[in-house]
Each structure stands twice: as structure tokens, then as C-alpha cells.
Tab-separated table of C-alpha atoms in Angstrom:
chain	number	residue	atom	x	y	z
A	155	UNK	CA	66.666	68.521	99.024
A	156	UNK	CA	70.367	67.656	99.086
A	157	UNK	CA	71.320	63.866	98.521
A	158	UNK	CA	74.368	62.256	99.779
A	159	UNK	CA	75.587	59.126	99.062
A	160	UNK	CA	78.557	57.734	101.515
A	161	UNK	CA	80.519	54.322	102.110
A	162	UNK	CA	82.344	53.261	105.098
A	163	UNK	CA	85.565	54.705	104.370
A	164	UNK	CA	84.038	58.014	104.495
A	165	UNK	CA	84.031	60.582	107.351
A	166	UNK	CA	80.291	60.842	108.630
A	167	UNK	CA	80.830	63.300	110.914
A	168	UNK	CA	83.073	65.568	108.503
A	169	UNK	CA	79.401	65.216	106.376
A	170	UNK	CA	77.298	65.866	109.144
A	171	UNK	CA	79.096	69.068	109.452
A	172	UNK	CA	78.727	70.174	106.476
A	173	UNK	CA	75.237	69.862	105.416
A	174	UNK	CA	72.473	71.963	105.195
A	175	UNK	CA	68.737	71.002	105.846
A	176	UNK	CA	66.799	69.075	104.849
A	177	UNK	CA	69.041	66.231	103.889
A	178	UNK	CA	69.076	62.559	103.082
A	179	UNK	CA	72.276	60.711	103.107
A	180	UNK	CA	72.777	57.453	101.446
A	181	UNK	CA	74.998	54.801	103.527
A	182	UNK	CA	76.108	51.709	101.705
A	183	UNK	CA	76.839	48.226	103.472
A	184	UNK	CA	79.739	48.228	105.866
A	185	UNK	CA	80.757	49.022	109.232
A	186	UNK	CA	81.057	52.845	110.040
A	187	UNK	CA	83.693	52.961	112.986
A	188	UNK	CA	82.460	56.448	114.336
A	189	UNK	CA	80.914	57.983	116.879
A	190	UNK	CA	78.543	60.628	115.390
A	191	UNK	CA	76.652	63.554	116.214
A	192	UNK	CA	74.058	64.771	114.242
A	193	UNK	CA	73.129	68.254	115.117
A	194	UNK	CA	71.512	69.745	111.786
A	195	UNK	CA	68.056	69.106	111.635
A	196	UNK	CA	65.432	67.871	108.615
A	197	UNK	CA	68.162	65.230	108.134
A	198	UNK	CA	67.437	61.506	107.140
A	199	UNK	CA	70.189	58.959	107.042
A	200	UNK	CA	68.476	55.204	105.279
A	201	UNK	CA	70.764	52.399	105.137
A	202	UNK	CA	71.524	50.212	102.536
A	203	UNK	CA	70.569	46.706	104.841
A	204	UNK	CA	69.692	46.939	108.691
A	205	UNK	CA	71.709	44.288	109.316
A	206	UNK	CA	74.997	44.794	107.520
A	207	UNK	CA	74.664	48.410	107.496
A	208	UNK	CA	76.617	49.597	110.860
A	209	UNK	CA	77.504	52.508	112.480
A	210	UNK	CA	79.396	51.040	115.756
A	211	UNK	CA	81.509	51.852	118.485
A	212	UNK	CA	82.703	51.072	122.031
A	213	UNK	CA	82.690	54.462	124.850
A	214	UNK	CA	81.641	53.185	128.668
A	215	UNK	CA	80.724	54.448	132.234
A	216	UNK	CA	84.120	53.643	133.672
A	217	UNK	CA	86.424	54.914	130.617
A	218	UNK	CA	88.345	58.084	131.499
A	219	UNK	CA	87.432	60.969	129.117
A	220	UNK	CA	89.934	63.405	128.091
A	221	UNK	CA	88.551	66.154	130.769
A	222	UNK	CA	89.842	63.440	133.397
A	223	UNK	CA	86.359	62.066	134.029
A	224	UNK	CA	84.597	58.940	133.685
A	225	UNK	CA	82.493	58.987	130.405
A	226	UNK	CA	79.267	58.413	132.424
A	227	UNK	CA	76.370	56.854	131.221
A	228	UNK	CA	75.266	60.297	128.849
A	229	UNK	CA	78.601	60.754	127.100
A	230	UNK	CA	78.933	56.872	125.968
A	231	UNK	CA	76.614	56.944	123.321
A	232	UNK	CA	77.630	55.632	119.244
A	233	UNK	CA	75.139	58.340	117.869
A	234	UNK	CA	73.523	61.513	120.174
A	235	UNK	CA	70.534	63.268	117.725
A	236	UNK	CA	70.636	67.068	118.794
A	237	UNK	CA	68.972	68.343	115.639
A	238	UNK	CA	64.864	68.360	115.342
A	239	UNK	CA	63.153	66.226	112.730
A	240	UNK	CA	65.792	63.708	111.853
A	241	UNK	CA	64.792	60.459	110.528
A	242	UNK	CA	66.718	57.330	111.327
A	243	UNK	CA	65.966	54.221	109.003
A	244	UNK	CA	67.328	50.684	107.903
A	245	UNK	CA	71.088	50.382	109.481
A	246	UNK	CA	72.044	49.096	112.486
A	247	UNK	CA	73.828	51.187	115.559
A	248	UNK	CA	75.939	49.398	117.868
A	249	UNK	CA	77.833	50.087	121.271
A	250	UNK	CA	79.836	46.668	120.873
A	251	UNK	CA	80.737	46.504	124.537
A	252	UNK	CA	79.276	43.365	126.210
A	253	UNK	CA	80.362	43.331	129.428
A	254	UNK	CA	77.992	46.031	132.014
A	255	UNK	CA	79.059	44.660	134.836
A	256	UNK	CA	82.369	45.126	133.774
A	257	UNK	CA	82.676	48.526	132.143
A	258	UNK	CA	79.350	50.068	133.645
A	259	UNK	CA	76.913	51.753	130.815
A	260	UNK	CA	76.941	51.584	126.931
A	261	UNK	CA	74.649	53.611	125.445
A	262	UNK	CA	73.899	52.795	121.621
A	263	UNK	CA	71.750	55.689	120.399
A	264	UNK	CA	70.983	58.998	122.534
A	265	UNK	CA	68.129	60.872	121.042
A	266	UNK	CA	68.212	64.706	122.589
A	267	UNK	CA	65.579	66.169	120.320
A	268	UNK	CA	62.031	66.954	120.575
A	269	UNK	CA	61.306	65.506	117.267
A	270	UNK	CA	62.922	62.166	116.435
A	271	UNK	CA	61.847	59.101	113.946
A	272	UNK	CA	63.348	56.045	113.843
A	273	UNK	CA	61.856	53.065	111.118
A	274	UNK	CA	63.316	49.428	110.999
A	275	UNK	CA	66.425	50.481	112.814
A	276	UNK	CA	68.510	47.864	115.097
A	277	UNK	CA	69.784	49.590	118.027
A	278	UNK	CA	72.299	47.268	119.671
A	279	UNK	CA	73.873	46.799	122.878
A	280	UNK	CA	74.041	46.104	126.725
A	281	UNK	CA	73.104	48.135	129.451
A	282	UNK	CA	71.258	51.446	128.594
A	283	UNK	CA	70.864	51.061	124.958
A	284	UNK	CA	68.253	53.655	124.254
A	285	UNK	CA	67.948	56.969	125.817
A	286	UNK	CA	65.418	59.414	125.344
A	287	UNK	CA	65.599	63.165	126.562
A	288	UNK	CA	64.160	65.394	128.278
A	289	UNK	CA	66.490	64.509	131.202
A	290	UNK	CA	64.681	64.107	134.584
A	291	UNK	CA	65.327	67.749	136.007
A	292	UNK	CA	67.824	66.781	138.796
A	293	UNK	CA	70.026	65.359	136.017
A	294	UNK	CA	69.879	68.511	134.263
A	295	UNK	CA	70.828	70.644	137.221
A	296	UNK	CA	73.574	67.855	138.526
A	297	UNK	CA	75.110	67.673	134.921
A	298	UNK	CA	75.194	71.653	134.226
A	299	UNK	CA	78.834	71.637	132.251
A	300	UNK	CA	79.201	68.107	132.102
A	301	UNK	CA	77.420	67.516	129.159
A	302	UNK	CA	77.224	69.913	126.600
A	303	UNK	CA	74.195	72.283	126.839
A	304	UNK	CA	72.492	70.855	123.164
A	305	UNK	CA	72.263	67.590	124.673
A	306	UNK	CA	71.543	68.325	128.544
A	307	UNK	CA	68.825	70.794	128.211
A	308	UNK	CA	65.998	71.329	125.680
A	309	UNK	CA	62.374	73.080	126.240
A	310	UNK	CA	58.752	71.866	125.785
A	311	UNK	CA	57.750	68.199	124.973
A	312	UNK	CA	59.301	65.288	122.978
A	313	UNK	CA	57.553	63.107	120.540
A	314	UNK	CA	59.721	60.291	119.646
A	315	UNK	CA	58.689	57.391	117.083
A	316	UNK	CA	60.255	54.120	116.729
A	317	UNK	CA	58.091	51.535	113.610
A	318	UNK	CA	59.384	48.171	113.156
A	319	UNK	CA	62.335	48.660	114.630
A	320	UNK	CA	64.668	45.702	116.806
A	321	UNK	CA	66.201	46.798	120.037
A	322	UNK	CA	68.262	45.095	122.284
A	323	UNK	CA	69.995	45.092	125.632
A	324	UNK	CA	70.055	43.855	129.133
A	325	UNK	CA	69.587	46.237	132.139
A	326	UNK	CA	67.351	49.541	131.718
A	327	UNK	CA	67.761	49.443	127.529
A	328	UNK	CA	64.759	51.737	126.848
A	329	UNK	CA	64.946	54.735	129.443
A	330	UNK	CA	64.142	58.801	129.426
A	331	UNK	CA	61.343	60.907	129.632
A	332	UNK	CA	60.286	61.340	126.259
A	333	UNK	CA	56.635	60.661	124.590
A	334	UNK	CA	57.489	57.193	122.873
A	335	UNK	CA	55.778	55.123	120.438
A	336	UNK	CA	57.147	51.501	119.680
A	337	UNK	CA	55.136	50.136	116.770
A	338	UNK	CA	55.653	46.880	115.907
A	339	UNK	CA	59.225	46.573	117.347
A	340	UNK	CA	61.297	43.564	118.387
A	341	UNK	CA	61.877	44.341	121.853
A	342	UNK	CA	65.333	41.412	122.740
A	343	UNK	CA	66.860	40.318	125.900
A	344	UNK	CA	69.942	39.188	126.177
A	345	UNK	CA	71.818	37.240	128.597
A	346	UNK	CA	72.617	39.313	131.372
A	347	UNK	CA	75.135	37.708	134.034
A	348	UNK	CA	74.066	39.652	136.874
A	349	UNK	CA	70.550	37.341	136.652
A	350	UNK	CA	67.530	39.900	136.998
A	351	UNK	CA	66.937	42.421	133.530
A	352	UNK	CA	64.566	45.511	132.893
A	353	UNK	CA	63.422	46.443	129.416
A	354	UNK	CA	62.167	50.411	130.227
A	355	UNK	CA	63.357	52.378	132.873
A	356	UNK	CA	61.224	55.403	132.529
A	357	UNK	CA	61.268	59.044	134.643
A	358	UNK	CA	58.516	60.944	133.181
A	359	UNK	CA	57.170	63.663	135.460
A	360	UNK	CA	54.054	63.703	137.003
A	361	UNK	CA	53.075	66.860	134.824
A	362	UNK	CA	53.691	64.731	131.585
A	363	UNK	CA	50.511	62.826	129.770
A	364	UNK	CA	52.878	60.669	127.602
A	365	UNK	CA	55.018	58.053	128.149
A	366	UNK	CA	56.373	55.087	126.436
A	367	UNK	CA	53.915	52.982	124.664
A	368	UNK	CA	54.876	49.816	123.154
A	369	UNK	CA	52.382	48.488	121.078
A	370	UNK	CA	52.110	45.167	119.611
A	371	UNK	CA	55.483	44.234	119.956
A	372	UNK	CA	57.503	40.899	120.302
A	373	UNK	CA	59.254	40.996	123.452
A	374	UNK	CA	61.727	37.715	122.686
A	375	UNK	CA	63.979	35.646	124.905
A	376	UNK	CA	67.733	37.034	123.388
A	377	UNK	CA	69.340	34.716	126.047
A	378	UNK	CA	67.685	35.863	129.191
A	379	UNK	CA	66.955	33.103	131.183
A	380	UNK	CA	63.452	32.072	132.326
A	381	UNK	CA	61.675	34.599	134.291
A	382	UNK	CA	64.374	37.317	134.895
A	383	UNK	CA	63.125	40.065	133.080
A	384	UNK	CA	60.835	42.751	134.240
A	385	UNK	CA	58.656	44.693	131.273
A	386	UNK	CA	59.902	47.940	133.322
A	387	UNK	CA	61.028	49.578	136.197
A	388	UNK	CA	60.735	53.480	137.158
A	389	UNK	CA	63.779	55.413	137.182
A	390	UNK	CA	62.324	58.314	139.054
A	391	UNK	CA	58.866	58.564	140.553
A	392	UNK	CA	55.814	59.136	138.257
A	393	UNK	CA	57.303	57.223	134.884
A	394	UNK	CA	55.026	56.222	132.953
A	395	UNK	CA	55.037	53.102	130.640
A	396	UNK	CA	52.467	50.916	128.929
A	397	UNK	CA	52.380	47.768	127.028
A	398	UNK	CA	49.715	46.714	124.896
A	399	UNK	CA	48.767	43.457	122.181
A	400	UNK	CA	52.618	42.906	122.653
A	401	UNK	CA	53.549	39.018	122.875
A	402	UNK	CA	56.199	37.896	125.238
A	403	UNK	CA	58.367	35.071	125.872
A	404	UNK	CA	59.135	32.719	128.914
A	405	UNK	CA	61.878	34.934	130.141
A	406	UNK	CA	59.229	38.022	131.263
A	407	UNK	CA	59.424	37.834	135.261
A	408	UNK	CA	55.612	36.890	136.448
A	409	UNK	CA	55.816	39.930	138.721
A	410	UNK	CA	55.903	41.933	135.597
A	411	UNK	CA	56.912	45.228	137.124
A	412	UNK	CA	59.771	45.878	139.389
A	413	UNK	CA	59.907	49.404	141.631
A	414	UNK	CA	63.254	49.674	141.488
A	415	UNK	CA	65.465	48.484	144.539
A	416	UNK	CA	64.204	50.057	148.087
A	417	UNK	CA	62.342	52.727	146.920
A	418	UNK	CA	59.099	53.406	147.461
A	419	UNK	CA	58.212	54.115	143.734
A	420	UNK	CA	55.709	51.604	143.323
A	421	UNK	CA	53.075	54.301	145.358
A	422	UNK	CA	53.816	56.966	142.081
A	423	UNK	CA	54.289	54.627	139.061
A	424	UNK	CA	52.520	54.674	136.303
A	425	UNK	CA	52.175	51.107	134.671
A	426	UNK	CA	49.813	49.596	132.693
A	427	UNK	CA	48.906	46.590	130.602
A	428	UNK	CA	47.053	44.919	128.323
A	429	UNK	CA	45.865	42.393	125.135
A	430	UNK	CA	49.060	40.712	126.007
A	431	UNK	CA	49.799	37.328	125.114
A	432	UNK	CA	52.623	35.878	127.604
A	433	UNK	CA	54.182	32.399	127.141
A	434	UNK	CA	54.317	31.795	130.805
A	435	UNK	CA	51.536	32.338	133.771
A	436	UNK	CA	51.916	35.955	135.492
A	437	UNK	CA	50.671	37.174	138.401
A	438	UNK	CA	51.446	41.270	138.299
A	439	UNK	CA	51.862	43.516	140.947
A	440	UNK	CA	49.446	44.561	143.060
A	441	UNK	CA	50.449	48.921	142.372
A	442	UNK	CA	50.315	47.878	138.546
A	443	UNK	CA	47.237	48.617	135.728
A	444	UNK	CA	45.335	45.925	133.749
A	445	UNK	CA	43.559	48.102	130.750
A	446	UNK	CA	39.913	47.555	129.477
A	447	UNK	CA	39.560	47.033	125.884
A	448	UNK	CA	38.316	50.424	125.841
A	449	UNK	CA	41.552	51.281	127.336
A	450	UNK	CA	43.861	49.177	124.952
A	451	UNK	CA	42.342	50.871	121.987
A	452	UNK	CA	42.945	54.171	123.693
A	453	UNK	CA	45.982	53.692	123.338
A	454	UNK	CA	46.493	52.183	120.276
A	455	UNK	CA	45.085	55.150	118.738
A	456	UNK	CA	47.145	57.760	120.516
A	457	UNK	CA	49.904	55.547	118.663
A	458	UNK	CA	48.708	55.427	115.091
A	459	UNK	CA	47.624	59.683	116.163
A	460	UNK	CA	51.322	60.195	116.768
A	461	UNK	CA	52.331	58.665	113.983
A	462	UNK	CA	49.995	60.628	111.806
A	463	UNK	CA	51.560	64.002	113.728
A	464	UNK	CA	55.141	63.122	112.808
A	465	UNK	CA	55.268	65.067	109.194
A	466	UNK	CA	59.372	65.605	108.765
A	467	UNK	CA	59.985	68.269	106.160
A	468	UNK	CA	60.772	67.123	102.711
């Protein structure tokens, strides 16, 4: 096992270059202004303080890349995970743009891996934080030497894990296809000037079992006002998303689910929820799930299962 030990005047993505799996590297407090991929796999990176621990930076929609092409969405992120079994833990990642409606998408972390793991990490930003691959096929065929082939395509099914973790955003700030598990995670809103927010925006295919599962987590007001947020909305037909023993604040919409504009996705979603606790009355969608107990612990078990499946090599 290689150890590695870096500050912020270090170049990350010089090390991430160079090193050979498996690997743990060290980062002390600080910002880190970089935008880093990590493409070797068996690699963990633990931070010295999730909070002043920072890898950040500031690529949008609407920015002009050097090809002559907007950015898009998929080429905005901070940090884009390529390599299988890397473990993310204790520092903060940032896209520090705060204006969406200004500058379009700002993707924080991109995770384009099968295997991913992600413990008490703060993933920070506006619009389309968090992605998580498999992209919905279209995409794949639509963005065919766009985006580079280690990050566009990859075969057979994700499992991605994300324990005590905070994540915030405004619009869509959890979205993909992947299997995800959200243990215990602090799930924030923030003020969003356009008025109406979505926490998940998932595209799972109907052939896919897994979805996202967040399980007893805090979804908290950030600044959201009163009612504007919807727990998720499906960015293709047949996502799949559940929520269960999570507590949420006043600013959860009492619709709960949204089908996303004029579609007519609410006849394929796949929502469910239940054990919640929610600080204001609700009254959910008709095409939406309640779970049994039986259900809930269903669930809850196929989290804690995943959990025990995640074994990155040492």
C-alpha cells in the first residue's frame, strides 16, 4: 500500500498520475484549486477536516471549452472518478458557482465508475451537484466524442455508496442511473431563485432493480423557501428512487413528487416512501408509493447488504 501525504500547494493531478494501486493519499487543510481526475483505481483520498479540507473549482454549462463548445452539464464537474474502487472520505468538493440560472449547470463531483464509496464527504454546489453514471443510453449515443470514452461509457451495473455524508444544491443535485445508497446523509436545499427545487433526478432503466435509496436522512431547509422542493423528479422514464425513516423540513413541496414538466412520466416512475417524519402536512401524488413496514425494512436491509458488499482492496 503506497501512502501519500499532500498540501494545497501541491499538484493533485500530477499525483494522481503517477500512482499505482491501491493508494491512500493524505490531504492536509486548505483549499485545492484543481479540477481532478482520478482514473487509477483502489485509490482512497481522506481529508484532514470535511469542512476546511477543499478541493474546489468553478467550470459551467454556458462556458466555452477549448474545442469551441459549451462545457455542458458532463464536462463541468470539480472531480470525475473513472477508476473502480476509489474511496472518497472527510474533505469537502466544491463547484463554487452560485448562480444556475445564470451560468446553466455546475456539477461538483461526477462519479463514472461501477464501484465508488464516498464517507462523510460534503459535496457542494448548485444545480446538478451529484452525478452518477451509467448514462441513460441516449446520452451515451448523443455524446459519442464529446466526452471522453472512460467517462461516457462503462459496462454492467454500478454500486455507489455515500455514509454520513452532506450534499447540497438546488435543481436536480442527486441525478444518474447508478445503484445508490445514502446512509445517514444530510441531504440541503438551498435557495434557489427560480422558486420550485428537486433533490434526485433519477433515469434508471426499466431493466434495472436498483435505484437511489436514501435512508434515514435529514433532508434540511438550506434556504429553500416553504414548500418548493420536490423529494424527486424522473429524468427519463422508469427512474427509480426511494426515501425511507428520512426526516424533512417545511420546505419539502406537499406534492412530494414532481413528473417532470409535460411529460407523461408519472405513468413509468418508480417512487416510493416511507417511515418519514415531515415537518409540514403532505398529501403525495396519486402515481407515487407509500411502503409497508415490511417494505421499509426491505429496504433498509438492501442498504446495510450493500454496504456489507462494498470490500475496497487494501
Amino acid at each position: 500500500m503506497q501512502k501519500i501525504w499532500a498540501s494545497p500547494s501541491d499538484d493533485l493531478q500530477k499525483i494522481l498520475n503517477n500512482i499505482t494501486s491501491p493508494t491512500t493519499i493524505y490531504l492536509a487543510e486548505g483549499v485545492y484549486r484543481q479540477k481532478l481526475k482520478i482514473s487509477c483505481g483502489n485509490v482512497k483520498i481522506v481529508g484532514a477536516n470535511r469542512e476546511t479540507t477543499i478541493v474546489s473549482w468553478d467550470d459551467y454549462a454556458r462556458k466555452i471549452h477549448a474545442d469551441g463548445q459549451e462545457y455542458n452539464t458532463f464536462r463541468t464537474y470539480t472531480v470525475c472518478v473513472t477508476g473502480e474502487n476509489v474511496t472518497l472520505e472527510n474533505f469537502t468538493i466544491e463547484n463554487s458557482n452560485t448562480e444556475p440560472k445564470k451560468v446553466g449547470q455546475c456539477v461538483a463531483l461526477s462519479v463514472n465508475a461501477r464501484r465508488f464509496n464516498a464517507e462523510n464527504m460534503y459535496l457542494k454546489s448548485t444545480q446538478d451537484t451529484l452525478f452518477l453514471a451509467p448514462f441513460p443510453d441516449d446520452l451515451v449515443v448523443r455524446y459519442r466524442g464529446f466526452i471522453p470514452q472512460d467517462e461516457l461509457y462503462m459496462q454492467g451495473e454500478s454500486l455507489h455508496l455515500f455514509k454520513n455524508c452532506k450534499i447540497s444544491g438546488t435543481v436536480d443535485f442527486i441525478f444518474g442511473c447508478a445503484e445508490a445508497y445514502f446512509d445517514g446523509c444530510d441531504i440541503v436545499s438551498t435557495y434557489e431563485e427560480r422558486g420550485t427545487s428537486y433533490i434526485a433526478a433519477p433515469a434508471h432503466s426499466l431493466k434495472q432493480t436498483g435505484g437511489f435509496v436514501f435512508c434515514g436522512c435529514r433532508l434540511i431547509n438550506g434556504g429553500a423557501a416553504d414548500g418548493s422542493t420536490f423529494l424527486a423528479r424522473p429524468w427519463r422514464d422508469f427512474g427509480k428512487c426511494t426515501f425511507v425513516n428520512c426526516i424533512a423540513d417545511s420546505h419539502i413541496h406537499p406534492e412530494l413528487f414532481d413528473k417532470w414538466n409535460d411529460t407523461e412520466r408519472d405513468k413509468t416512475a418508480r417512487f416510493y416512501y416511507g417511515g418519514m417524519e415531515f415537518a409540514s402536512a403532505v398529501t403525495p401524488v396519486a402515481w407515487c408509493s407509500l411502503l409497508t413496514d415490511e417494505e421499509c425494512a426491505e429496504a433498509l436491509a438492501a442498504c446495510a447488504k450493500a454496504e456489507k458488499l462494498y470490500t475496497p482492496e487494501s
